[in-house]
Amino acid sequence: MNYAEIPSPCYVLDEGLLKKNLRLIDDVRKRANVEIILAFKGFAMWSAFPILNAHGFRCATASSLSEARLAVEEMGDFAHTYSPIYTDNDIDEIAALSSHLTFNSLSQFERFSKRAKAANKAISLGLRVNPEFSEVETDLYNPCAKGSRLGITSEHLKFLPDGVEGLHFHALCESDSHDLKKVLDNFELRFGALLPQIKWLNMGGGHLMTRKNYDVEYLITLLKDFQNKYPHLKLILEPGSAFAWETGVLVSTVEDIVENHGQKTAILDVSFTAHMPDCLEMPYKPKILSALSETNTDFPTYRIGGNSCLAGDFMGEWSFEKPLQIGDRIVFNDMIHYTMVKTTMFNGVKHPSIGIWREHTGFELVREFVYEDYKNRLS
Ligand SMILES: Cc1ncc(COP(=O)(O)O)c(C=O)c1O
């Protein structure tokens, strides 16, 4: 990518890197004989969906009416939908847009399953269960933390109500296949007796199969073994991050450098809280392409600050070979998943544009954001 050609600020998806991930995921689904669908909550850049379609990915998992519509309108297939709640206002439309609909609780199933069937006779209904085991250490991302509202625990699910055809669990986050093995063991222990009664099992997301050192062969073996044990089950995985993992960048620019008690901060034309919220929430320190791999105060070292007024809109520190100058490009790596889908227009700061770096033709600007985008979210 030639960053000088790219307007700042801008998220840029690298088409070649996305295709590389798609080839790997395609290989896994074929060899393991499972369905792997994209979780829109992690990546919903619909201008890139033709690339997914070309690799045979048409199906997505939705967590709301809007995502279910996007699945039908832009990916080209009915959604596998799971949402913590459905409401009187959205259940009929969601059901009409979904091939699979998973309920988070028995009370939601009782309240809405008949209406879902009436809206879409072909729909297959499921329940989300909570395996009460997860290796995820950050509670914000741990659906199995004690007291979690997500999924029915085995204590409350001794038998399946009529009409339930599938089960769903989600207990991983940026995890390895060996973590999945532990979750599967716990799931089987708690819910194994119900498996003969269902047709499909959705193992949720968090399978980061495109990360370096992920044990892909073990994933395939694990899924095949499970399939051999329960040959009547259709297995489904719904990762989000794995599709868009390390497929692009956020290009930004240094607009000022300020100093307070010896603390230097380079302020950019992007914001951590508005444009890279996971950095603050997880938290994790993103990689800046021009920075040294480790902070080293023998080199010019800076906090990097965002352009919102939030006092905590900064991270740091990063060291650079040379002192930063106003106008320098700062390029954050791996900024495609859980960024565009989570951004806000807090403070009215300019939303980064969205672009694609095409394999053969280079940069293509897909979308710029303007004052009306900010205004139309308010009234
Ligand atoms: C129910 C469910 N499915 C799938 C996913 C996608 O997970 P990931 O993007 O980590 O693969 C999530 C993420 O929170 C989720 O809650």
mmCIF file of C-alpha atoms and ligand atoms in Angstrom:
data_model
loop_
_atom_site.group_PDB
_atom_site.id
_atom_site.type_symbol
_atom_site.label_atom_id
_atom_site.label_comp_id
_atom_site.label_asym_id
_atom_site.label_seq_id
_atom_site.Cartn_x
_atom_site.Cartn_y
_atom_site.Cartn_z
ATOM 1 C CA MET A 1 0.000 0.000 0.000
ATOM 2 C CA ASN A 2 1.239 3.448 -0.824
ATOM 3 C CA TYR A 3 -0.018 5.483 2.145
ATOM 4 C CA ALA A 4 0.755 8.802 0.450
ATOM 5 C CA GLU A 5 -2.055 8.064 -2.041
ATOM 6 C CA ILE A 6 -4.606 7.551 0.717
ATOM 7 C CA PRO A 7 -6.609 10.464 2.137
ATOM 8 C CA SER A 8 -6.360 10.820 5.924
ATOM 9 C CA PRO A 9 -8.126 9.606 7.971
ATOM 10 C CA CYS A 10 -9.179 6.384 6.253
ATOM 11 C CA TYR A 11 -9.771 2.705 6.972
ATOM 12 C CA VAL A 12 -8.256 0.728 4.125
ATOM 13 C CA LEU A 13 -9.107 -2.904 3.497
ATOM 14 C CA ASP A 14 -6.397 -4.818 1.638
ATOM 15 C CA GLU A 15 -8.180 -7.009 -0.922
ATOM 16 C CA GLY A 16 -5.248 -9.421 -1.243
ATOM 17 C CA LEU A 17 -5.081 -10.016 2.513
ATOM 18 C CA LEU A 18 -8.846 -10.559 2.747
ATOM 19 C CA LYS A 19 -8.655 -13.133 -0.058
ATOM 20 C CA LYS A 20 -5.849 -14.912 1.793
ATOM 21 C CA ASN A 21 -8.081 -15.264 4.880
ATOM 22 C CA LEU A 22 -11.018 -16.399 2.768
ATOM 23 C CA ARG A 23 -8.942 -19.128 1.141
ATOM 24 C CA LEU A 24 -7.933 -20.458 4.554
ATOM 25 C CA ILE A 25 -11.500 -20.404 5.925
ATOM 26 C CA ASP A 26 -12.791 -22.010 2.741
ATOM 27 C CA ASP A 27 -10.235 -24.804 3.122
ATOM 28 C CA VAL A 28 -11.296 -25.408 6.741
ATOM 29 C CA ARG A 29 -15.001 -25.586 5.957
ATOM 30 C CA LYS A 30 -14.428 -27.992 3.090
ATOM 31 C CA ARG A 31 -12.032 -30.290 4.937
ATOM 32 C CA ALA A 32 -14.039 -30.303 8.176
ATOM 33 C CA ASN A 33 -17.375 -30.428 6.332
ATOM 34 C CA VAL A 34 -18.883 -27.628 8.440
ATOM 35 C CA GLU A 35 -20.642 -24.395 7.573
ATOM 36 C CA ILE A 36 -18.641 -21.227 8.380
ATOM 37 C CA ILE A 37 -20.599 -17.995 8.238
ATOM 38 C CA LEU A 38 -19.495 -14.401 8.774
ATOM 39 C CA ALA A 39 -20.540 -12.679 12.006
ATOM 40 C CA PHE A 40 -21.515 -9.193 10.884
ATOM 41 C CA LYS A 41 -20.981 -7.811 14.367
ATOM 42 C CA GLY A 42 -17.233 -8.051 13.715
ATOM 43 C CA PHE A 43 -17.073 -7.058 10.051
ATOM 44 C CA ALA A 44 -19.880 -5.671 7.919
ATOM 45 C CA MET A 45 -18.077 -3.645 5.256
ATOM 46 C CA TRP A 46 -20.566 -4.478 2.568
ATOM 47 C CA SER A 47 -18.577 -3.032 -0.319
ATOM 48 C CA ALA A 48 -16.287 -6.036 0.266
ATOM 49 C CA PHE A 49 -19.081 -8.637 0.170
ATOM 50 C CA PRO A 50 -18.618 -9.356 -3.569
ATOM 51 C CA ILE A 51 -15.128 -10.598 -2.646
ATOM 52 C CA LEU A 52 -16.676 -12.929 -0.050
ATOM 53 C CA ASN A 53 -19.347 -14.075 -2.526
ATOM 54 C CA ALA A 54 -16.652 -14.880 -5.088
ATOM 55 C CA HIS A 55 -15.103 -17.249 -2.523
ATOM 56 C CA GLY A 56 -18.447 -18.940 -1.890
ATOM 57 C CA PHE A 57 -19.386 -17.090 1.311
ATOM 58 C CA ARG A 58 -23.017 -15.943 1.097
ATOM 59 C CA CYS A 59 -24.286 -16.588 4.558
ATOM 60 C CA ALA A 60 -23.959 -14.391 7.614
ATOM 61 C CA THR A 61 -24.967 -14.332 11.213
ATOM 62 C CA ALA A 62 -27.000 -11.339 12.313
ATOM 63 C CA SER A 63 -27.605 -9.942 15.770
ATOM 64 C CA SER A 64 -30.336 -7.448 14.922
ATOM 65 C CA LEU A 65 -32.953 -6.563 12.338
ATOM 66 C CA SER A 66 -30.511 -4.259 10.531
ATOM 67 C CA GLU A 67 -27.854 -6.970 10.259
ATOM 68 C CA ALA A 68 -30.472 -9.488 9.054
ATOM 69 C CA ARG A 69 -31.525 -7.043 6.331
ATOM 70 C CA LEU A 70 -27.924 -6.502 5.331
ATOM 71 C CA ALA A 71 -27.468 -10.285 5.046
ATOM 72 C CA VAL A 72 -30.356 -10.592 2.604
ATOM 73 C CA GLU A 73 -29.747 -7.356 0.700
ATOM 74 C CA GLU A 74 -25.957 -7.411 0.371
ATOM 75 C CA MET A 75 -24.674 -10.953 1.065
ATOM 76 C CA GLY A 76 -27.480 -12.660 -0.799
ATOM 77 C CA ASP A 77 -28.810 -15.210 1.692
ATOM 78 C CA PHE A 78 -31.063 -15.476 4.723
ATOM 79 C CA ALA A 79 -29.415 -14.808 8.052
ATOM 80 C CA HIS A 80 -28.658 -17.052 10.974
ATOM 81 C CA THR A 81 -29.940 -14.681 13.622
ATOM 82 C CA TYR A 82 -29.256 -14.596 17.324
ATOM 83 C CA SER A 83 -30.090 -11.623 19.503
ATOM 84 C CA PRO A 84 -30.288 -11.403 23.303
ATOM 85 C CA ILE A 85 -33.845 -10.139 22.829
ATOM 86 C CA TYR A 86 -36.468 -9.902 20.139
ATOM 87 C CA THR A 87 -39.336 -7.468 20.543
ATOM 88 C CA ASP A 88 -42.961 -7.143 19.442
ATOM 89 C CA ASN A 89 -41.749 -4.586 16.928
ATOM 90 C CA ASP A 90 -39.033 -6.577 15.194
ATOM 91 C CA ILE A 91 -39.729 -10.313 15.530
ATOM 92 C CA ASP A 92 -41.877 -10.720 12.395
ATOM 93 C CA GLU A 93 -39.469 -8.896 10.115
ATOM 94 C CA ILE A 94 -36.416 -10.612 11.601
ATOM 95 C CA ALA A 95 -38.033 -14.036 11.157
ATOM 96 C CA ALA A 96 -38.887 -13.266 7.532
ATOM 97 C CA LEU A 97 -35.200 -12.461 6.881
ATOM 98 C CA SER A 98 -33.731 -15.458 8.723
ATOM 99 C CA SER A 99 -33.221 -19.140 7.930
ATOM 100 C CA HIS A 100 -32.189 -19.869 11.541
ATOM 101 C CA LEU A 101 -33.353 -18.002 14.621
ATOM 102 C CA THR A 102 -31.804 -18.569 18.019
ATOM 103 C CA PHE A 103 -33.426 -17.468 21.265
ATOM 104 C CA ASN A 104 -31.436 -16.426 24.310
ATOM 105 C CA SER A 105 -33.956 -17.631 26.908
ATOM 106 C CA LEU A 106 -36.906 -19.978 27.289
ATOM 107 C CA SER A 107 -39.184 -17.035 28.008
ATOM 108 C CA GLN A 108 -38.247 -15.390 24.682
ATOM 109 C CA PHE A 109 -38.800 -18.744 22.929
ATOM 110 C CA GLU A 110 -42.251 -19.109 24.501
ATOM 111 C CA ARG A 111 -43.163 -15.518 23.688
ATOM 112 C CA PHE A 112 -42.046 -15.416 20.055
ATOM 113 C CA SER A 113 -41.488 -18.892 18.544
ATOM 114 C CA LYS A 114 -45.030 -19.208 17.134
ATOM 115 C CA ARG A 115 -44.881 -15.731 15.631
ATOM 116 C CA ALA A 116 -41.507 -16.520 14.056
ATOM 117 C CA LYS A 117 -42.942 -19.680 12.463
ATOM 118 C CA ALA A 118 -45.998 -17.781 11.259
ATOM 119 C CA ALA A 119 -43.775 -15.163 9.598
ATOM 120 C CA ASN A 120 -41.536 -17.790 7.975
ATOM 121 C CA LYS A 121 -42.664 -21.423 7.778
ATOM 122 C CA ALA A 122 -39.198 -22.610 6.714
ATOM 123 C CA ILE A 123 -37.384 -21.057 9.669
ATOM 124 C CA SER A 124 -35.409 -23.343 11.982
ATOM 125 C CA LEU A 125 -35.530 -22.387 15.653
ATOM 126 C CA GLY A 126 -32.792 -22.816 18.224
ATOM 127 C CA LEU A 127 -31.759 -21.945 21.758
ATOM 128 C CA ARG A 128 -28.540 -20.396 22.960
ATOM 129 C CA VAL A 129 -27.053 -22.333 25.843
ATOM 130 C CA ASN A 130 -24.321 -21.312 28.223
ATOM 131 C CA PRO A 131 -21.586 -23.955 28.658
ATOM 132 C CA GLU A 132 -20.399 -22.129 31.795
ATOM 133 C CA PHE A 133 -16.809 -22.428 30.707
ATOM 134 C CA SER A 134 -14.602 -19.962 28.880
ATOM 135 C CA GLU A 135 -10.891 -19.227 28.736
ATOM 136 C CA VAL A 136 -11.606 -15.544 27.985
ATOM 137 C CA GLU A 137 -10.058 -13.501 30.771
ATOM 138 C CA THR A 138 -11.592 -10.078 30.080
ATOM 139 C CA ASP A 139 -15.101 -10.103 31.580
ATOM 140 C CA LEU A 140 -16.333 -7.581 29.009
ATOM 141 C CA TYR A 141 -15.832 -10.310 26.389
ATOM 142 C CA ASN A 142 -16.649 -13.374 28.484
ATOM 143 C CA PRO A 143 -20.209 -14.637 27.870
ATOM 144 C CA CYS A 144 -19.707 -17.377 30.465
ATOM 145 C CA ALA A 145 -18.765 -15.156 33.399
ATOM 146 C CA LYS A 146 -20.803 -15.942 36.509
ATOM 147 C CA GLY A 147 -24.199 -14.263 36.351
ATOM 148 C CA SER A 148 -23.985 -13.788 32.558
ATOM 149 C CA ARG A 149 -27.267 -12.921 30.810
ATOM 150 C CA LEU A 150 -26.218 -14.799 27.657
ATOM 151 C CA GLY A 151 -27.552 -18.299 27.076
ATOM 152 C CA ILE A 152 -29.526 -20.786 29.143
ATOM 153 C CA THR A 153 -27.583 -22.724 31.766
ATOM 154 C CA SER A 154 -28.044 -26.511 31.974
ATOM 155 C CA GLU A 155 -29.732 -26.117 35.339
ATOM 156 C CA HIS A 156 -32.664 -24.510 33.486
ATOM 157 C CA LEU A 157 -32.747 -26.770 30.439
ATOM 158 C CA LYS A 158 -33.560 -30.338 31.386
ATOM 159 C CA PHE A 159 -35.539 -30.979 28.185
ATOM 160 C CA LEU A 160 -36.108 -29.169 24.905
ATOM 161 C CA PRO A 161 -39.457 -27.548 24.179
ATOM 162 C CA ASP A 162 -41.284 -28.655 21.026
ATOM 163 C CA GLY A 163 -40.055 -26.849 17.944
ATOM 164 C CA VAL A 164 -36.397 -26.494 18.948
ATOM 165 C CA GLU A 165 -34.174 -27.808 16.155
ATOM 166 C CA GLY A 166 -30.791 -26.420 17.107
ATOM 167 C CA LEU A 167 -28.481 -25.308 19.886
ATOM 168 C CA HIS A 168 -26.015 -22.448 19.886
ATOM 169 C CA PHE A 169 -23.145 -21.600 22.185
ATOM 170 C CA HIS A 170 -20.601 -18.800 22.049
ATOM 171 C CA ALA A 171 -17.790 -18.841 24.568
ATOM 172 C CA LEU A 172 -14.593 -17.891 22.702
ATOM 173 C CA CYS A 173 -12.849 -14.640 21.820
ATOM 174 C CA GLU A 174 -9.701 -14.570 19.675
ATOM 175 C CA SER A 175 -9.198 -18.167 20.813
ATOM 176 C CA ASP A 176 -7.316 -21.235 19.604
ATOM 177 C CA SER A 177 -8.771 -24.613 18.634
ATOM 178 C CA HIS A 178 -7.491 -26.098 21.908
ATOM 179 C CA ASP A 179 -9.730 -23.620 23.764
ATOM 180 C CA LEU A 180 -12.633 -24.830 21.633
ATOM 181 C CA LYS A 181 -11.894 -28.403 22.736
ATOM 182 C CA LYS A 182 -12.290 -27.368 26.398
ATOM 183 C CA VAL A 183 -15.542 -25.516 25.677
ATOM 184 C CA LEU A 184 -16.879 -28.482 23.670
ATOM 185 C CA ASP A 185 -16.099 -30.870 26.533
ATOM 186 C CA ASN A 186 -18.036 -28.642 28.936
ATOM 187 C CA PHE A 187 -20.869 -28.225 26.471
ATOM 188 C CA GLU A 188 -21.170 -31.996 25.988
ATOM 189 C CA LEU A 189 -21.042 -32.616 29.713
ATOM 190 C CA ARG A 190 -23.928 -30.247 30.326
ATOM 191 C CA PHE A 191 -26.030 -30.580 27.171
ATOM 192 C CA GLY A 192 -24.895 -33.848 25.528
ATOM 193 C CA ALA A 193 -28.144 -35.606 26.413
ATOM 194 C CA LEU A 194 -30.073 -33.116 24.259
ATOM 195 C CA LEU A 195 -27.983 -33.632 21.116
ATOM 196 C CA PRO A 196 -29.949 -36.589 19.677
ATOM 197 C CA GLN A 197 -33.021 -34.333 19.544
ATOM 198 C CA ILE A 198 -31.544 -31.501 17.455
ATOM 199 C CA LYS A 199 -30.487 -31.032 13.825
ATOM 200 C CA TRP A 200 -27.813 -28.339 14.081
ATOM 201 C CA LEU A 201 -25.230 -27.005 16.489
ATOM 202 C CA ASN A 202 -23.802 -23.517 16.147
ATOM 203 C CA MET A 203 -20.436 -23.181 17.928
ATOM 204 C CA GLY A 204 -20.482 -19.373 17.864
ATOM 205 C CA GLY A 205 -17.494 -17.176 17.067
ATOM 206 C CA GLY A 206 -14.056 -16.494 18.486
ATOM 207 C CA HIS A 207 -12.324 -19.153 16.334
ATOM 208 C CA LEU A 208 -9.344 -17.080 15.222
ATOM 209 C CA MET A 209 -8.218 -19.563 12.578
ATOM 210 C CA THR A 210 -6.472 -16.927 10.435
ATOM 211 C CA ARG A 211 -4.081 -15.880 13.216
ATOM 212 C CA LYS A 212 -0.497 -17.062 12.875
ATOM 213 C CA ASN A 213 0.102 -20.137 15.048
ATOM 214 C CA TYR A 214 -3.615 -21.010 15.321
ATOM 215 C CA ASP A 215 -3.738 -24.803 15.218
ATOM 216 C CA VAL A 216 -5.904 -25.226 12.130
ATOM 217 C CA GLU A 217 -5.213 -28.954 11.755
ATOM 218 C CA TYR A 218 -6.406 -29.552 15.298
ATOM 219 C CA LEU A 219 -9.602 -27.580 14.593
ATOM 220 C CA ILE A 220 -10.329 -29.776 11.580
ATOM 221 C CA THR A 221 -9.643 -32.976 13.555
ATOM 222 C CA LEU A 222 -11.782 -31.781 16.456
ATOM 223 C CA LEU A 223 -14.717 -30.909 14.212
ATOM 224 C CA LYS A 224 -14.463 -34.173 12.265
ATOM 225 C CA ASP A 225 -14.345 -36.215 15.486
ATOM 226 C CA PHE A 226 -17.379 -34.374 16.819
ATOM 227 C CA GLN A 227 -19.187 -34.921 13.528
ATOM 228 C CA ASN A 228 -18.374 -38.647 13.603
ATOM 229 C CA LYS A 229 -19.810 -38.862 17.087
ATOM 230 C CA TYR A 230 -22.995 -37.003 16.116
ATOM 231 C CA PRO A 231 -23.374 -37.660 12.358
ATOM 232 C CA HIS A 232 -26.938 -36.321 12.307
ATOM 233 C CA LEU A 233 -25.794 -32.798 13.316
ATOM 234 C CA LYS A 234 -25.062 -29.944 10.935
ATOM 235 C CA LEU A 235 -22.155 -28.002 12.486
ATOM 236 C CA ILE A 236 -21.925 -24.246 12.090
ATOM 237 C CA LEU A 237 -19.171 -21.806 13.107
ATOM 238 C CA GLU A 238 -19.773 -18.055 13.008
ATOM 239 C CA PRO A 239 -16.496 -16.167 13.441
ATOM 240 C CA GLY A 240 -16.235 -12.442 12.762
ATOM 241 C CA SER A 241 -12.630 -11.501 13.537
ATOM 242 C CA ALA A 242 -11.162 -14.481 11.660
ATOM 243 C CA PHE A 243 -12.543 -13.189 8.346
ATOM 244 C CA ALA A 244 -11.047 -9.705 8.641
ATOM 245 C CA TRP A 245 -8.035 -10.440 10.867
ATOM 246 C CA GLU A 246 -5.029 -8.343 9.787
ATOM 247 C CA THR A 247 -6.643 -7.320 6.516
ATOM 248 C CA GLY A 248 -6.040 -3.608 6.626
ATOM 249 C CA VAL A 249 -5.136 -0.398 8.371
ATOM 250 C CA LEU A 250 -6.346 2.915 9.705
ATOM 251 C CA VAL A 251 -4.368 5.728 8.109
ATOM 252 C CA SER A 252 -4.114 8.909 10.188
ATOM 253 C CA THR A 253 -2.013 12.062 10.449
ATOM 254 C CA VAL A 254 -0.162 13.846 13.265
ATOM 255 C CA GLU A 255 -1.868 17.229 13.627
ATOM 256 C CA ASP A 256 -0.173 18.519 16.800
ATOM 257 C CA ILE A 257 2.408 17.583 19.396
ATOM 258 C CA VAL A 258 1.844 18.826 22.962
ATOM 259 C CA GLU A 259 3.898 18.451 26.131
ATOM 260 C CA ASN A 260 2.844 18.340 29.815
ATOM 261 C CA HIS A 261 5.414 17.648 32.587
ATOM 262 C CA GLY A 262 7.719 16.036 30.065
ATOM 263 C CA GLN A 263 4.940 13.859 28.597
ATOM 264 C CA LYS A 264 4.838 14.326 24.851
ATOM 265 C CA THR A 265 1.585 13.478 23.073
ATOM 266 C CA ALA A 266 1.116 13.406 19.310
ATOM 267 C CA ILE A 267 -2.513 14.276 18.570
ATOM 268 C CA LEU A 268 -3.967 12.631 15.466
ATOM 269 C CA ASP A 269 -6.967 13.231 13.210
ATOM 270 C CA VAL A 270 -8.547 10.034 14.586
ATOM 271 C CA SER A 271 -9.822 9.027 18.002
ATOM 272 C CA PHE A 272 -9.309 5.868 20.062
ATOM 273 C CA THR A 273 -12.717 6.145 21.671
ATOM 274 C CA ALA A 274 -14.614 6.911 18.448
ATOM 275 C CA HIS A 275 -12.650 4.932 15.850
ATOM 276 C CA MET A 276 -10.648 2.219 17.673
ATOM 277 C CA PRO A 277 -12.811 1.629 20.774
ATOM 278 C CA ASP A 278 -11.540 -1.914 21.426
ATOM 279 C CA CYS A 279 -8.079 -0.487 22.166
ATOM 280 C CA LEU A 280 -9.551 1.200 25.250
ATOM 281 C CA GLU A 281 -12.151 -1.470 26.073
ATOM 282 C CA MET A 282 -10.072 -4.656 25.842
ATOM 283 C CA PRO A 283 -7.569 -2.908 26.325
ATOM 284 C CA TYR A 284 -4.817 -3.587 23.791
ATOM 285 C CA LYS A 285 -2.061 -1.525 22.223
ATOM 286 C CA PRO A 286 -2.357 -1.513 18.442
ATOM 287 C CA LYS A 287 0.670 -1.779 16.209
ATOM 288 C CA ILE A 288 1.800 1.420 14.467
ATOM 289 C CA LEU A 289 3.677 0.508 11.294
ATOM 290 C CA SER A 290 6.389 3.215 11.553
ATOM 291 C CA ALA A 291 6.991 2.747 15.313
ATOM 292 C CA LEU A 292 9.661 0.557 16.874
ATOM 293 C CA SER A 293 8.323 -2.857 17.868
ATOM 294 C CA GLU A 294 9.080 -2.102 21.558
ATOM 295 C CA THR A 295 8.913 1.233 23.389
ATOM 296 C CA ASN A 296 12.495 2.428 23.841
ATOM 297 C CA THR A 297 12.974 5.813 25.533
ATOM 298 C CA ASP A 298 16.427 6.154 23.962
ATOM 299 C CA PHE A 299 14.388 7.068 20.869
ATOM 300 C CA PRO A 300 11.774 9.840 20.455
ATOM 301 C CA THR A 301 8.776 8.492 22.402
ATOM 302 C CA TYR A 302 5.181 9.699 22.446
ATOM 303 C CA ARG A 303 1.779 8.999 23.741
ATOM 304 C CA ILE A 304 -0.638 8.960 20.845
ATOM 305 C CA GLY A 305 -3.762 11.022 21.449
ATOM 306 C CA GLY A 306 -7.141 11.148 19.755
ATOM 307 C CA ASN A 307 -8.980 14.215 18.504
ATOM 308 C CA SER A 308 -11.965 13.982 20.881
ATOM 309 C CA CYS A 309 -12.200 15.913 24.143
ATOM 310 C CA LEU A 310 -12.333 12.718 26.255
ATOM 311 C CA ALA A 311 -9.420 12.984 28.706
ATOM 312 C CA GLY A 312 -8.696 9.273 28.315
ATOM 313 C CA ASP A 313 -8.659 9.335 24.519
ATOM 314 C CA PHE A 314 -4.981 8.391 24.294
ATOM 315 C CA MET A 315 -2.728 5.377 24.464
ATOM 316 C CA GLY A 316 0.916 4.911 24.733
ATOM 317 C CA GLU A 317 3.698 4.978 24.439
ATOM 318 C CA TRP A 318 5.328 4.305 21.073
ATOM 319 C CA SER A 319 8.931 5.086 20.071
ATOM 320 C CA PHE A 320 10.050 6.191 16.617
ATOM 321 C CA GLU A 321 13.418 6.349 14.826
ATOM 322 C CA LYS A 322 13.031 10.090 14.278
ATOM 323 C CA PRO A 323 11.022 12.799 16.116
ATOM 324 C CA LEU A 324 7.453 12.981 14.835
ATOM 325 C CA GLN A 325 6.519 16.015 12.759
ATOM 326 C CA ILE A 326 3.155 17.597 12.107
ATOM 327 C CA GLY A 327 1.860 16.044 8.880
ATOM 328 C CA ASP A 328 3.492 12.628 9.467
ATOM 329 C CA ARG A 329 1.344 9.633 8.616
ATOM 330 C CA ILE A 330 0.552 7.266 11.493
ATOM 331 C CA VAL A 331 -0.752 3.924 10.217
ATOM 332 C CA PHE A 332 -2.409 1.560 12.691
ATOM 333 C CA ASN A 333 -2.263 -2.079 11.694
ATOM 334 C CA ASP A 334 -5.180 -4.547 11.853
ATOM 335 C CA MET A 335 -7.973 -1.985 12.008
ATOM 336 C CA ILE A 336 -10.698 -3.641 9.935
ATOM 337 C CA HIS A 337 -12.588 -5.939 12.358
ATOM 338 C CA TYR A 338 -14.544 -4.434 15.270
ATOM 339 C CA THR A 339 -13.704 -0.884 14.126
ATOM 340 C CA MET A 340 -16.083 0.315 11.374
ATOM 341 C CA VAL A 341 -18.926 -1.608 13.026
ATOM 342 C CA LYS A 342 -18.336 0.118 16.368
ATOM 343 C CA THR A 343 -17.420 3.698 15.490
ATOM 344 C CA THR A 344 -19.309 6.685 16.875
ATOM 345 C CA MET A 345 -19.574 10.317 15.882
ATOM 346 C CA PHE A 346 -18.800 11.472 19.432
ATOM 347 C CA ASN A 347 -17.784 15.141 19.471
ATOM 348 C CA GLY A 348 -18.770 15.257 15.804
ATOM 349 C CA VAL A 349 -15.199 14.301 14.937
ATOM 350 C CA LYS A 350 -14.716 13.391 11.302
ATOM 351 C CA HIS A 351 -15.411 9.734 10.666
ATOM 352 C CA PRO A 352 -12.530 8.129 8.741
ATOM 353 C CA SER A 353 -13.288 7.425 5.100
ATOM 354 C CA ILE A 354 -13.482 3.820 3.944
ATOM 355 C CA GLY A 355 -11.389 2.480 1.091
ATOM 356 C CA ILE A 356 -10.149 -0.708 -0.513
ATOM 357 C CA TRP A 357 -6.627 -1.351 -1.702
ATOM 358 C CA ARG A 358 -7.325 -3.422 -4.812
ATOM 359 C CA GLU A 359 -4.913 -6.202 -5.670
ATOM 360 C CA HIS A 360 -4.271 -4.959 -9.208
ATOM 361 C CA THR A 361 -5.384 -1.323 -9.325
ATOM 362 C CA GLY A 362 -4.472 0.129 -5.929
ATOM 363 C CA PHE A 363 -6.517 2.525 -3.831
ATOM 364 C CA GLU A 364 -10.276 2.897 -4.333
ATOM 365 C CA LEU A 365 -12.199 5.337 -2.149
ATOM 366 C CA VAL A 366 -15.504 3.705 -1.191
ATOM 367 C CA ARG A 367 -17.092 6.165 1.172
ATOM 368 C CA GLU A 368 -16.483 9.588 2.701
ATOM 369 C CA PHE A 369 -18.443 10.890 5.664
ATOM 370 C CA VAL A 370 -19.882 14.367 5.740
ATOM 371 C CA TYR A 371 -21.706 16.719 8.086
ATOM 372 C CA GLU A 372 -25.106 15.188 7.135
ATOM 373 C CA ASP A 373 -23.978 11.767 8.434
ATOM 374 C CA TYR A 374 -23.388 13.325 11.829
ATOM 375 C CA LYS A 375 -26.550 15.429 11.742
ATOM 376 C CA ASN A 376 -28.825 12.584 10.585
ATOM 377 C CA ARG A 377 -28.007 10.502 13.653
ATOM 378 C CA LEU A 378 -29.418 13.272 15.835
ATOM 379 C CA SER A 379 -32.547 15.328 15.784
HETATM 380 C C1 LIG B 1 -22.996 -14.852 19.400
HETATM 381 C C2 LIG B 1 -21.726 -14.445 18.730
HETATM 382 N N1 LIG B 1 -21.368 -15.069 17.600
HETATM 383 C C3 LIG B 1 -20.244 -14.726 16.941
HETATM 384 C C4 LIG B 1 -19.407 -13.723 17.405
HETATM 385 C C5 LIG B 1 -18.180 -13.375 16.614
HETATM 386 O O1 LIG B 1 -17.021 -13.551 17.380
HETATM 387 P P1 LIG B 1 -15.588 -13.259 16.773
HETATM 388 O O2 LIG B 1 -15.655 -12.008 16.017
HETATM 389 O O3 LIG B 1 -14.718 -13.146 17.991
HETATM 390 O O4 LIG B 1 -15.218 -14.436 15.941
HETATM 391 C C6 LIG B 1 -19.747 -13.058 18.592
HETATM 392 C C7 LIG B 1 -18.912 -11.991 19.114
HETATM 393 O O5 LIG B 1 -19.146 -11.377 20.117
HETATM 394 C C8 LIG B 1 -20.945 -13.412 19.269
HETATM 395 O O6 LIG B 1 -21.334 -12.780 20.379
#
